[in-house]
Amino acid sequence: MSSIPVSDHPQSVFRAHEIVLDSAYQGIDATHWKSLFAQAKEANLDRFIGDLFAGKPVNNSENRPALHSALRNLEKTPVFVDGKDVMPEVAEVWRRIEGLCNKWIGVTDVIHIGIGGSDFGPRLAIEALAHVPDIDSRGMRMHFLANIDTADLNRILQRALPNSTRVVIVSKSFTTLETAKNAKAVVKWLKDNGRTDSQISHALYAVTANVPAAKAFGVDPENIYPFWDWVGGRYSVWSAVGLPIALQYGFDTFKQFLAGAQAMDQHFRTAPLEENLPVIMALSLLYQQQKHQIKSYAVIPYADALDWFPKWLQQLDMESNGKSVDRDGQPVKYSCPVVFGSSGSNAQHSYFQLLHQGTEIIPIDFIAIREPMSHLPEAQEHHRILLSNCLAQAQALANGKKTDNPNNTYPGNRPSNLLILPKLNAYYLGALLALYENRAAALGALWNINSFDQPGVELGKVLAKPIEAALKSGAHVDADAHIDAVTAARINLFNQSL
Ligand code: F6P
């Protein structure tokens, strides 16, 4: 058993806008860092970062830029797509969101309908900011409806007050089945509860890159907030997709959220690679892949407020970089490991056994917040305990413990990062999300993967259609060109009475 060699990179503590990254427990020595930065240079990471922010078509399969950074470009410095500055349109949406916040009165419930990138970002932000002591909140019930499973729909419709509910349909494509079906069901609920067509039209909003489809659904054009095809769904919380943040916590708070992300963009664009937090985090993961062939990594925020963060990150990382071919269609050696996590210290009482003594080495990002998130008399003491657990876990994982009893032996050598946020508010939440977005982009560049498409999600959607038709018919099904023998037998299991 050997303890992890503490990093002898000249520096293992990095800072960006008061966010601290301590990579000492990565065990990366100066020679390895040198070779990692050489790999970054060889992969033209510098050039990629420039291209990303300049609006070059970094999403090469769809020939599009990935310009979510423009959505948090609060100074409105021109950003060009196809020779046109997009900032006036972005700023116009900000103006409309602010206007809406000012007239959003008497609303008790918001039903936000959307899935994947149209759900995780706003849901995470609403949840996280609800934990901020003294935050100015309108106190509306914010309901997030994503799954086609009617359980959530049912639960929400039992709680919401139809006369004072607003519905926001969020879908980049406006063709996503779950969202379309849920939107129809909620409109029907409004009707069934006596709301007139004009009242429904007043209550219905849409956020989309497909404005004609939102109009065709019946949303009043005045209530449609556009975004653009150069914003990926999983990068869209900075657009009007983040509307619930502004509506619940105010437009200034939403702007703070954007400002934190913008500050992290500025750091990612301008800091030398050797001091660049998203790059250091990307390279440390690459190092663990090359050294330990790691297949998964965990992110453990020691904060209940960030309990949704790992779920948001799963889509960001795995939908962006979970690919086995590179930008040129060639097989890759490395791509995105499986990402999982949940808030600590709860996670310690669940799967940390495996992290300490399992056969796999699983690197961890620990995230800690310097300040407690309540003013309760117990806050300081509980927070000390929370932080000491976080630090102790990292130390135990790194150093392990040798005993004569193999069962009680901890192998150690298990790498981790520690990220420290000075506090959790809209600004630092924005900065944290942008840090991981930029890390995902940097990893894509290092692996030579296009991080901005998701072709792998399509096949299942196509196959579901004939299967649904077969389930609907209720008749016995035989395998055919669309349904294989196993699935035909499974459909028959559902269709026959048990
Ligand atoms: O199926 C995956 C996906 O396309 C995600 O990339 C996206 O975030 C989600 O579905 C929802 O898409 P939309 O916003 O178009 O409804």
PDB file of N, CA and C in Angstrom, residues 171-211:
ATOM      1  N   SER A 171     -38.698  23.891 -24.537  1.00  0.00           N
ATOM      2  CA  SER A 171     -38.178  22.851 -25.417  1.00  0.00           C
ATOM      3  C   SER A 171     -37.449  23.524 -26.570  1.00  0.00           C
ATOM      4  N   LYS A 172     -36.173  23.226 -26.694  1.00  0.00           N
ATOM      5  CA  LYS A 172     -35.416  23.825 -27.801  1.00  0.00           C
ATOM      6  C   LYS A 172     -36.066  23.447 -29.134  1.00  0.00           C
ATOM      7  N   SER A 173     -36.349  22.166 -29.298  1.00  0.00           N
ATOM      8  CA  SER A 173     -36.875  21.681 -30.578  1.00  0.00           C
ATOM      9  C   SER A 173     -38.385  21.870 -30.706  1.00  0.00           C
ATOM     10  N   PHE A 174     -39.057  21.928 -29.574  1.00  0.00           N
ATOM     11  CA  PHE A 174     -40.522  21.907 -29.480  1.00  0.00           C
ATOM     12  C   PHE A 174     -41.107  20.666 -30.168  1.00  0.00           C
ATOM     13  N   THR A 175     -40.317  19.599 -30.236  1.00  0.00           N
ATOM     14  CA  THR A 175     -40.847  18.355 -30.798  1.00  0.00           C
ATOM     15  C   THR A 175     -40.687  17.200 -29.796  1.00  0.00           C
ATOM     16  N   THR A 176     -40.156  17.486 -28.622  1.00  0.00           N
ATOM     17  CA  THR A 176     -39.880  16.400 -27.670  1.00  0.00           C
ATOM     18  C   THR A 176     -41.191  15.828 -27.139  1.00  0.00           C
ATOM     19  N   LEU A 177     -41.318  14.517 -27.291  1.00  0.00           N
ATOM     20  CA  LEU A 177     -42.601  13.871 -27.034  1.00  0.00           C
ATOM     21  C   LEU A 177     -43.089  14.075 -25.604  1.00  0.00           C
ATOM     22  N   GLU A 178     -42.196  13.852 -24.652  1.00  0.00           N
ATOM     23  CA  GLU A 178     -42.593  13.967 -23.246  1.00  0.00           C
ATOM     24  C   GLU A 178     -43.166  15.357 -22.972  1.00  0.00           C
ATOM     25  N   THR A 179     -42.452  16.370 -23.484  1.00  0.00           N
ATOM     26  CA  THR A 179     -42.849  17.756 -23.225  1.00  0.00           C
ATOM     27  C   THR A 179     -44.175  18.072 -23.908  1.00  0.00           C
ATOM     28  N   ALA A 180     -44.322  17.607 -25.161  1.00  0.00           N
ATOM     29  CA  ALA A 180     -45.563  17.886 -25.899  1.00  0.00           C
ATOM     30  C   ALA A 180     -46.758  17.257 -25.188  1.00  0.00           C
ATOM     31  N   LYS A 181     -46.595  16.010 -24.763  1.00  0.00           N
ATOM     32  CA  LYS A 181     -47.725  15.311 -24.116  1.00  0.00           C
ATOM     33  C   LYS A 181     -48.065  15.964 -22.778  1.00  0.00           C
ATOM     34  N   ASN A 182     -47.024  16.284 -22.009  1.00  0.00           N
ATOM     35  CA  ASN A 182     -47.280  16.911 -20.707  1.00  0.00           C
ATOM     36  C   ASN A 182     -47.930  18.279 -20.884  1.00  0.00           C
ATOM     37  N   ALA A 183     -47.480  19.024 -21.907  1.00  0.00           N
ATOM     38  CA  ALA A 183     -48.057  20.357 -22.127  1.00  0.00           C
ATOM     39  C   ALA A 183     -49.547  20.225 -22.453  1.00  0.00           C
ATOM     40  N   LYS A 184     -49.866  19.255 -23.309  1.00  0.00           N
ATOM     41  CA  LYS A 184     -51.283  19.059 -23.664  1.00  0.00           C
ATOM     42  C   LYS A 184     -52.109  18.709 -22.420  1.00  0.00           C
ATOM     43  N   ALA A 185     -51.540  17.834 -21.588  1.00  0.00           N
ATOM     44  CA  ALA A 185     -52.272  17.397 -20.394  1.00  0.00           C
ATOM     45  C   ALA A 185     -52.505  18.571 -19.438  1.00  0.00           C
ATOM     46  N   VAL A 186     -51.516  19.454 -19.323  1.00  0.00           N
ATOM     47  CA  VAL A 186     -51.678  20.580 -18.395  1.00  0.00           C
ATOM     48  C   VAL A 186     -52.693  21.580 -18.952  1.00  0.00           C
ATOM     49  N   VAL A 187     -52.673  21.797 -20.270  1.00  0.00           N
ATOM     50  CA  VAL A 187     -53.673  22.691 -20.873  1.00  0.00           C
ATOM     51  C   VAL A 187     -55.075  22.112 -20.651  1.00  0.00           C
ATOM     52  N   LYS A 188     -55.190  20.802 -20.803  1.00  0.00           N
ATOM     53  CA  LYS A 188     -56.499  20.152 -20.590  1.00  0.00           C
ATOM     54  C   LYS A 188     -56.947  20.358 -19.136  1.00  0.00           C
ATOM     55  N   TRP A 189     -56.022  20.233 -18.215  1.00  0.00           N
ATOM     56  CA  TRP A 189     -56.338  20.429 -16.792  1.00  0.00           C
ATOM     57  C   TRP A 189     -56.858  21.849 -16.539  1.00  0.00           C
ATOM     58  N   LEU A 190     -56.227  22.826 -17.212  1.00  0.00           N
ATOM     59  CA  LEU A 190     -56.693  24.212 -17.055  1.00  0.00           C
ATOM     60  C   LEU A 190     -58.134  24.323 -17.570  1.00  0.00           C
ATOM     61  N   LYS A 191     -58.372  23.711 -18.747  1.00  0.00           N
ATOM     62  CA  LYS A 191     -59.728  23.748 -19.336  1.00  0.00           C
ATOM     63  C   LYS A 191     -60.734  23.077 -18.406  1.00  0.00           C
ATOM     64  N   ASP A 192     -60.354  21.872 -17.965  1.00  0.00           N
ATOM     65  CA  ASP A 192     -61.256  21.111 -17.098  1.00  0.00           C
ATOM     66  C   ASP A 192     -61.580  21.865 -15.817  1.00  0.00           C
ATOM     67  N   ASN A 193     -60.675  22.776 -15.456  1.00  0.00           N
ATOM     68  CA  ASN A 193     -60.921  23.552 -14.240  1.00  0.00           C
ATOM     69  C   ASN A 193     -61.557  24.903 -14.532  1.00  0.00           C
ATOM     70  N   GLY A 194     -62.168  24.993 -15.708  1.00  0.00           N
ATOM     71  CA  GLY A 194     -63.000  26.156 -15.998  1.00  0.00           C
ATOM     72  C   GLY A 194     -62.269  27.364 -16.544  1.00  0.00           C
ATOM     73  N   ARG A 195     -60.984  27.230 -16.883  1.00  0.00           N
ATOM     74  CA  ARG A 195     -60.284  28.397 -17.431  1.00  0.00           C
ATOM     75  C   ARG A 195     -60.720  28.591 -18.886  1.00  0.00           C
ATOM     76  N   THR A 196     -60.996  29.820 -19.255  1.00  0.00           N
ATOM     77  CA  THR A 196     -61.426  30.104 -20.631  1.00  0.00           C
ATOM     78  C   THR A 196     -60.198  30.091 -21.550  1.00  0.00           C
ATOM     79  N   ASP A 197     -60.478  30.062 -22.864  1.00  0.00           N
ATOM     80  CA  ASP A 197     -59.368  30.058 -23.830  1.00  0.00           C
ATOM     81  C   ASP A 197     -58.468  31.266 -23.613  1.00  0.00           C
ATOM     82  N   SER A 198     -59.077  32.417 -23.369  1.00  0.00           N
ATOM     83  CA  SER A 198     -58.229  33.609 -23.219  1.00  0.00           C
ATOM     84  C   SER A 198     -57.438  33.557 -21.907  1.00  0.00           C
ATOM     85  N   GLN A 199     -58.027  33.002 -20.863  1.00  0.00           N
ATOM     86  CA  GLN A 199     -57.263  32.860 -19.601  1.00  0.00           C
ATOM     87  C   GLN A 199     -56.110  31.868 -19.783  1.00  0.00           C
ATOM     88  N   ILE A 200     -56.374  30.806 -20.547  1.00  0.00           N
ATOM     89  CA  ILE A 200     -55.312  29.819 -20.785  1.00  0.00           C
ATOM     90  C   ILE A 200     -54.188  30.472 -21.587  1.00  0.00           C
ATOM     91  N   SER A 201     -54.581  31.218 -22.598  1.00  0.00           N
ATOM     92  CA  SER A 201     -53.573  31.871 -23.429  1.00  0.00           C
ATOM     93  C   SER A 201     -52.732  32.834 -22.581  1.00  0.00           C
ATOM     94  N   HIS A 202     -53.369  33.480 -21.600  1.00  0.00           N
ATOM     95  CA  HIS A 202     -52.659  34.392 -20.700  1.00  0.00           C
ATOM     96  C   HIS A 202     -51.681  33.628 -19.796  1.00  0.00           C
ATOM     97  N   ALA A 203     -52.050  32.365 -19.481  1.00  0.00           N
ATOM     98  CA  ALA A 203     -51.249  31.595 -18.512  1.00  0.00           C
ATOM     99  C   ALA A 203     -50.107  30.818 -19.152  1.00  0.00           C
ATOM    100  N   LEU A 204     -50.142  30.735 -20.492  1.00  0.00           N
ATOM    101  CA  LEU A 204     -49.227  29.823 -21.190  1.00  0.00           C
ATOM    102  C   LEU A 204     -48.023  30.561 -21.783  1.00  0.00           C
ATOM    103  N   TYR A 205     -46.827  30.063 -21.497  1.00  0.00           N
ATOM    104  CA  TYR A 205     -45.590  30.652 -22.023  1.00  0.00           C
ATOM    105  C   TYR A 205     -44.770  29.557 -22.695  1.00  0.00           C
ATOM    106  N   ALA A 206     -43.902  29.962 -23.598  1.00  0.00           N
ATOM    107  CA  ALA A 206     -42.999  28.972 -24.200  1.00  0.00           C
ATOM    108  C   ALA A 206     -41.609  29.564 -24.326  1.00  0.00           C
ATOM    109  N   VAL A 207     -40.613  28.701 -24.170  1.00  0.00           N
ATOM    110  CA  VAL A 207     -39.212  29.066 -24.403  1.00  0.00           C
ATOM    111  C   VAL A 207     -38.688  28.054 -25.406  1.00  0.00           C
ATOM    112  N   THR A 208     -38.238  28.521 -26.562  1.00  0.00           N
ATOM    113  CA  THR A 208     -37.904  27.560 -27.621  1.00  0.00           C
ATOM    114  C   THR A 208     -37.036  28.180 -28.703  1.00  0.00           C
ATOM    115  N   ALA A 209     -36.365  27.316 -29.445  1.00  0.00           N
ATOM    116  CA  ALA A 209     -35.669  27.760 -30.665  1.00  0.00           C
ATOM    117  C   ALA A 209     -36.551  27.494 -31.887  1.00  0.00           C
ATOM    118  N   ASN A 210     -37.737  26.928 -31.661  1.00  0.00           N
ATOM    119  CA  ASN A 210     -38.660  26.623 -32.762  1.00  0.00           C
ATOM    120  C   ASN A 210     -39.961  27.410 -32.542  1.00  0.00           C
ATOM    121  N   VAL A 211     -39.884  28.707 -32.787  1.00  0.00           N
ATOM    122  CA  VAL A 211     -41.017  29.593 -32.504  1.00  0.00           C
ATOM    123  C   VAL A 211     -42.275  29.191 -33.294  1.00  0.00           C
TER     124      VAL A 211
END
